[in-house]
Amino acid sequence: MGSKNSNGRRKTLALLAATATLAGGLTAGTAWAGGGGDQGGTGGGGSAAQFWAYKDDATGSWGSATDLNSVSRAMAWKGVTMDDSAGKAAKALSDANAECVAGFRQRHPGEGDGDCRVVAVGAASGNGSTTSVWNGSGVYDAKIWKDNWYKYVAPNTYNYAGSQSYHTGDGFSDDPSNSVDKIMERHVDSTRSIVVIVLDKYQPAPPNYTLSVATKASGTTTKAGDTQNVADTVTTSRNGSSISENVTGTSTLRWAGVDGTTHNTWNGDTEVTAEGYYYASEDETILQPVARKDGETVDQITSTLR
């Protein structure tokens, strides 16, 4: 799922090193992956034109599935102005996001709402004599919706987060029976004025991601009885990725006593906020400050840490 980038240190007396296990595998489930939302048109007079706008690449998607501007941006890319005074685009987006979130929670419990993103907007634009405005009134035959999808959208290769290439017909990694094509098929018919398709952060498959973790030591000492604090700084980087995630690590103190023996103890866990995808069984080095009480001797510290 990603590349390993570990960073280890060993110091005399004042060393802190830790192992961060980046956890979060994929569990298959029965809920629909992704989400779609749709709203019907009135079928009134005037011309209409059906179009699809699809975006999922290194620069991102159309935007968050909770932001109506994501739909507006997709339409603007096709030269269409969105007039959502009837609230149909907002309803289609809300329904698509709800479907995406519900499916993600079922398949990946405890991992949040899935950071659902808008990848596709299809609409039948039309407002009187012009097709440059979408106001929710236009409709188009289902065959045209699907023909346009399979002619202009499906043949292309998309590149989620710049690292996960896919086609819309590819099965999702956590639900191979489903795909973007199948979401489209479920939501298109001849009464539709708009269809919005959203995907979660693991769809169609988690992108490759490199998490970098670096440490900066505050200093070391070899002097018995020294009472200075031990504190190292952790720096994490998502290396330009648009994906953000929490990373949980377990810290372990490693230090050498004056007798030459090495000690390996630490009380409790520490959580480091990093930005990137969870990895399964990948180790990274993180550091945690350790405060020493004034006047503590090396023997007292040794006793406490043990």
Coordinates of C-alpha atoms in Angstrom, one line a residue:
M1 CA 0.0 0.0 0.0
G2 CA 2.9 2.3 0.6
S3 CA 6.6 2.7 0.9
K4 CA 8.5 2.4 4.1
N5 CA 10.6 5.3 5.4
S6 CA 12.0 4.5 8.9
N7 CA 14.4 6.6 10.9
G8 CA 16.2 5.3 13.9
R9 CA 18.6 6.7 16.5
R10 CA 20.6 5.5 19.5
K11 CA 22.1 7.8 22.1
T12 CA 23.9 7.4 25.4
L13 CA 21.6 7.9 28.4
A14 CA 19.3 10.3 26.6
L15 CA 18.0 8.4 23.7
L16 CA 14.3 8.2 22.8
A17 CA 13.4 6.0 19.9
A18 CA 10.0 4.6 19.1
T19 CA 8.2 2.4 16.7
A20 CA 5.0 3.6 15.0
T21 CA 2.9 0.9 13.6
L22 CA 0.6 2.5 11.0
A23 CA -2.5 0.5 11.2
G24 CA -5.7 0.3 9.2
G25 CA -6.3 -2.5 6.8
L26 CA -9.3 -2.9 4.5
T27 CA -12.3 -5.0 5.4
A28 CA -14.7 -6.1 2.8
G29 CA -18.4 -5.4 3.5
T30 CA -21.8 -5.6 1.9
A31 CA -22.6 -1.9 1.8
W32 CA -22.4 -0.2 -1.5
A33 CA -19.0 1.4 -2.0
G34 CA -19.0 5.0 -3.0
G35 CA -22.2 6.9 -3.5
G36 CA -24.5 8.4 -6.0
G37 CA -27.2 11.0 -5.8
D38 CA -29.8 12.0 -8.4
Q39 CA -32.7 14.4 -9.0
G40 CA -35.3 14.4 -11.7
G41 CA -36.2 17.2 -14.0
T42 CA -39.5 18.7 -15.0
G43 CA -39.2 17.9 -18.7
G44 CA -40.5 21.3 -19.7
G45 CA -40.0 23.0 -23.1
G46 CA -36.7 24.3 -24.4
S47 CA -33.5 22.6 -25.6
A48 CA -31.4 20.4 -23.4
A49 CA -28.0 18.8 -23.6
Q50 CA -26.6 15.9 -21.5
F51 CA -23.0 16.0 -20.3
W52 CA -20.6 14.4 -17.8
A53 CA -17.7 16.0 -16.0
Y54 CA -15.2 13.6 -14.4
K55 CA -12.1 14.5 -12.4
D56 CA -9.8 12.4 -10.2
D57 CA -6.1 13.1 -10.5
A58 CA -2.9 14.4 -8.8
T59 CA -4.5 17.8 -8.4
G60 CA -7.6 16.3 -6.7
S61 CA -11.3 15.8 -7.6
W62 CA -14.0 18.3 -8.0
G63 CA -13.9 18.7 -4.2
S64 CA -15.5 17.6 -1.0
A65 CA -18.8 15.8 -1.1
T66 CA -20.1 18.2 1.6
D67 CA -19.4 21.3 -0.5
L68 CA -22.0 22.3 -3.2
N69 CA -19.2 24.3 -4.9
S70 CA -17.8 20.9 -6.0
V71 CA -20.8 20.4 -8.2
S72 CA -20.7 24.0 -9.5
R73 CA -17.0 23.6 -10.4
A74 CA -17.8 20.4 -12.4
M75 CA -20.5 22.2 -14.4
A76 CA -18.3 25.3 -15.0
W77 CA -15.6 23.0 -16.5
K78 CA -18.2 22.1 -19.1
G79 CA -19.1 25.8 -19.7
V80 CA -22.4 25.5 -17.8
T81 CA -23.6 27.8 -15.1
M82 CA -25.4 26.2 -12.2
D83 CA -28.7 27.7 -11.0
D84 CA -29.7 25.6 -8.0
S85 CA -32.6 27.7 -6.8
A86 CA -34.7 24.6 -6.8
G87 CA -32.1 22.8 -4.5
K88 CA -31.8 19.8 -6.8
A89 CA -28.0 19.8 -7.0
A90 CA -27.8 20.2 -3.2
K91 CA -30.1 17.3 -2.7
A92 CA -28.3 15.0 -5.2
L93 CA -25.0 15.8 -3.5
S94 CA -26.3 15.3 0.0
D95 CA -27.8 11.9 -1.0
A96 CA -24.6 10.8 -2.7
N97 CA -22.5 11.8 0.3
A98 CA -24.9 10.0 2.7
E99 CA -24.6 6.8 0.6
C100 CA -20.8 7.1 0.6
V101 CA -20.5 7.7 4.3
A102 CA -22.9 4.9 5.3
G103 CA -21.0 2.4 3.1
F104 CA -17.6 3.5 4.4
R105 CA -18.7 3.2 8.0
Q106 CA -20.0 -0.3 7.5
R107 CA -16.9 -1.5 5.6
H108 CA -14.4 0.3 7.7
P109 CA -15.8 0.9 11.2
G110 CA -14.0 3.3 13.4
E111 CA -12.1 5.0 10.6
G112 CA -14.3 8.1 10.3
D113 CA -16.6 9.2 7.4
G114 CA -14.4 8.3 4.5
D115 CA -13.5 11.8 3.3
C116 CA -15.9 11.4 0.4
R117 CA -15.0 13.4 -2.7
V118 CA -17.0 14.3 -5.9
V119 CA -15.5 12.7 -9.0
A120 CA -18.4 12.9 -11.4
V121 CA -21.3 15.2 -12.2
G122 CA -23.7 14.4 -15.0
A123 CA -26.5 16.8 -15.9
A124 CA -29.1 17.7 -18.5
S125 CA -28.6 21.4 -19.0
G126 CA -31.2 23.6 -20.5
N127 CA -33.0 26.8 -19.7
G128 CA -35.3 28.0 -22.4
S129 CA -33.4 28.3 -25.6
T130 CA -29.9 27.8 -24.2
T131 CA -28.0 24.8 -22.8
S132 CA -25.4 26.9 -21.0
V133 CA -27.4 27.0 -17.8
W134 CA -28.5 24.1 -15.6
N135 CA -31.5 24.8 -13.4
G136 CA -32.8 21.3 -12.8
S137 CA -35.5 21.3 -15.4
G138 CA -33.9 19.5 -18.2
V139 CA -34.1 15.7 -18.7
Y140 CA -32.6 13.3 -21.2
D141 CA -33.1 9.7 -22.3
A142 CA -31.2 7.2 -20.2
K143 CA -29.6 5.8 -23.3
I144 CA -27.9 9.1 -24.0
W145 CA -26.7 9.4 -20.4
K146 CA -25.1 6.0 -20.7
D147 CA -23.8 6.4 -24.2
N148 CA -22.0 9.6 -23.3
W149 CA -20.5 8.0 -20.2
Y150 CA -19.1 5.0 -22.0
K151 CA -17.9 7.2 -24.9
Y152 CA -16.4 10.1 -23.1
V153 CA -15.7 9.0 -19.5
A154 CA -15.1 5.2 -19.2
P155 CA -12.3 4.9 -21.8
N156 CA -10.0 7.3 -20.0
T157 CA -7.5 6.4 -17.3
Y158 CA -7.8 8.3 -14.0
N159 CA -5.1 8.7 -11.4
Y160 CA -6.4 9.1 -7.9
A161 CA -4.0 11.3 -5.8
G162 CA -1.5 11.0 -8.6
S163 CA -0.5 7.5 -7.8
Q164 CA -3.5 5.1 -8.2
S165 CA -4.4 4.6 -11.8
Y166 CA -7.8 3.2 -12.7
H167 CA -10.7 3.0 -15.1
T168 CA -14.3 3.5 -14.1
G169 CA -15.0 -0.2 -14.8
D170 CA -12.4 -1.4 -12.3
G171 CA -13.8 -3.2 -9.2
F172 CA -13.1 -1.5 -5.9
S173 CA -10.4 -3.0 -3.8
D174 CA -12.7 -3.5 -0.8
D175 CA -15.7 -4.5 -2.9
P176 CA -14.7 -6.0 -6.3
S177 CA -18.3 -6.4 -7.3
N178 CA -18.8 -2.7 -7.4
S179 CA -17.3 0.1 -9.6
V180 CA -17.8 3.7 -10.6
D181 CA -19.6 2.4 -13.7
K182 CA -22.0 0.5 -11.6
I183 CA -22.8 3.5 -9.4
M184 CA -23.6 5.4 -12.6
E185 CA -25.8 2.6 -13.8
R186 CA -27.8 2.6 -10.6
H187 CA -28.6 6.3 -10.7
V188 CA -29.3 7.1 -14.3
D189 CA -32.7 7.0 -15.9
S190 CA -34.8 9.1 -18.3
T191 CA -36.2 11.3 -15.6
R192 CA -32.9 12.5 -14.3
S193 CA -31.7 16.1 -14.4
I194 CA -28.5 15.6 -12.4
V195 CA -26.4 12.7 -11.1
V196 CA -23.6 13.2 -8.6
I197 CA -21.0 10.4 -8.0
V198 CA -18.7 10.4 -5.0
L199 CA -16.0 8.1 -3.8
D200 CA -14.4 7.6 -0.4
K201 CA -10.7 7.7 0.4
Y202 CA -10.1 4.0 -0.3
Q203 CA -11.8 4.0 -3.7
P204 CA -11.2 2.6 -6.1
A205 CA -8.1 1.6 -4.2
P206 CA -5.9 3.4 -1.6
P207 CA -3.3 5.5 -3.4
N208 CA 0.4 4.8 -3.0
Y209 CA 1.7 7.1 -0.3
T210 CA 5.1 7.9 1.2
L211 CA 5.1 9.1 4.8
S212 CA 8.4 10.6 6.0
V213 CA 9.3 10.9 9.7
A214 CA 12.4 12.6 10.9
T215 CA 13.7 13.3 14.4
K216 CA 15.9 16.0 15.9
A217 CA 17.7 15.3 19.2
S218 CA 17.8 17.9 21.9
G219 CA 21.2 16.6 23.0
T220 CA 22.8 13.8 25.0
T221 CA 24.9 13.4 28.0
T222 CA 27.3 10.8 29.5
K223 CA 27.6 12.5 32.9
A224 CA 26.2 10.5 35.8
G225 CA 23.7 12.4 37.8
D226 CA 22.9 14.9 35.0
T227 CA 19.3 16.1 35.4
Q228 CA 18.7 17.7 32.0
N229 CA 15.4 16.8 30.2
V230 CA 15.4 14.4 27.3
A231 CA 13.3 15.8 24.5
D232 CA 13.5 15.1 20.8
T233 CA 11.4 16.7 18.1
V234 CA 9.4 14.7 15.5
T235 CA 8.8 16.0 12.0
T236 CA 6.4 14.2 9.7
S237 CA 5.7 14.9 6.0
R238 CA 3.1 13.7 3.5
N239 CA 5.5 14.6 0.7
G240 CA 3.0 16.7 -1.3
S241 CA 0.1 14.3 -1.1
S242 CA -3.4 15.7 -0.9
I243 CA -4.4 13.0 1.5
S244 CA -4.3 13.6 5.3
E245 CA -4.6 11.0 8.0
N246 CA -3.8 10.4 11.7
V247 CA -0.9 8.1 12.5
T248 CA -0.7 6.3 15.9
G249 CA 2.6 5.2 17.2
T250 CA 3.9 3.4 20.3
S251 CA 7.0 5.0 21.9
T252 CA 9.7 3.1 23.7
L253 CA 12.6 4.6 25.6
R254 CA 16.0 3.2 24.7
W255 CA 19.0 4.3 26.7
A256 CA 22.4 3.0 28.0
G257 CA 23.2 3.2 31.7
V258 CA 26.5 4.0 33.2
D259 CA 27.1 0.3 33.7
G260 CA 26.9 -0.2 30.0
T261 CA 23.6 -2.0 30.0
T262 CA 20.8 -1.0 27.6
H263 CA 17.3 -0.3 28.9
N264 CA 14.1 -0.5 26.9
T265 CA 11.1 0.8 28.7
W266 CA 8.3 3.4 28.2
N267 CA 5.1 4.1 30.0
G268 CA 2.0 4.3 27.8
D269 CA 1.5 5.2 24.2
T270 CA 1.8 8.4 22.4
E271 CA -0.2 9.7 19.4
V272 CA 1.5 11.6 16.7
T273 CA -0.6 13.5 14.1
A274 CA 0.8 12.9 10.7
E275 CA -0.7 13.3 7.2
G276 CA -0.9 10.2 5.1
Y277 CA -2.6 6.9 4.7
Y278 CA -2.5 4.2 7.3
Y279 CA -0.1 1.4 6.5
A280 CA -0.5 -2.2 7.7
S281 CA 2.5 -3.3 9.7
E282 CA 4.9 -0.6 8.7
D283 CA 7.4 0.8 11.2
E284 CA 8.4 4.4 11.5
T285 CA 10.5 6.1 14.2
I286 CA 8.9 8.7 16.4
L287 CA 10.2 10.4 19.5
Q288 CA 8.5 11.6 22.7
P289 CA 9.9 14.1 25.3
V290 CA 10.9 12.6 28.7
A291 CA 11.1 14.9 31.7
R292 CA 13.4 14.3 34.6
K293 CA 12.8 15.6 38.0
D294 CA 15.3 18.0 39.5
G295 CA 17.9 16.3 41.6
E296 CA 17.1 12.8 40.3
T297 CA 20.1 10.5 40.2
V298 CA 20.8 8.0 37.4
D299 CA 19.9 5.2 39.8
Q300 CA 16.6 6.8 40.6
I301 CA 15.8 7.3 36.9
T302 CA 16.8 3.7 36.2
S303 CA 14.5 2.5 39.0
T304 CA 11.6 4.6 37.7
L305 CA 11.9 3.5 34.1
R306 CA 12.2 -0.1 35.0

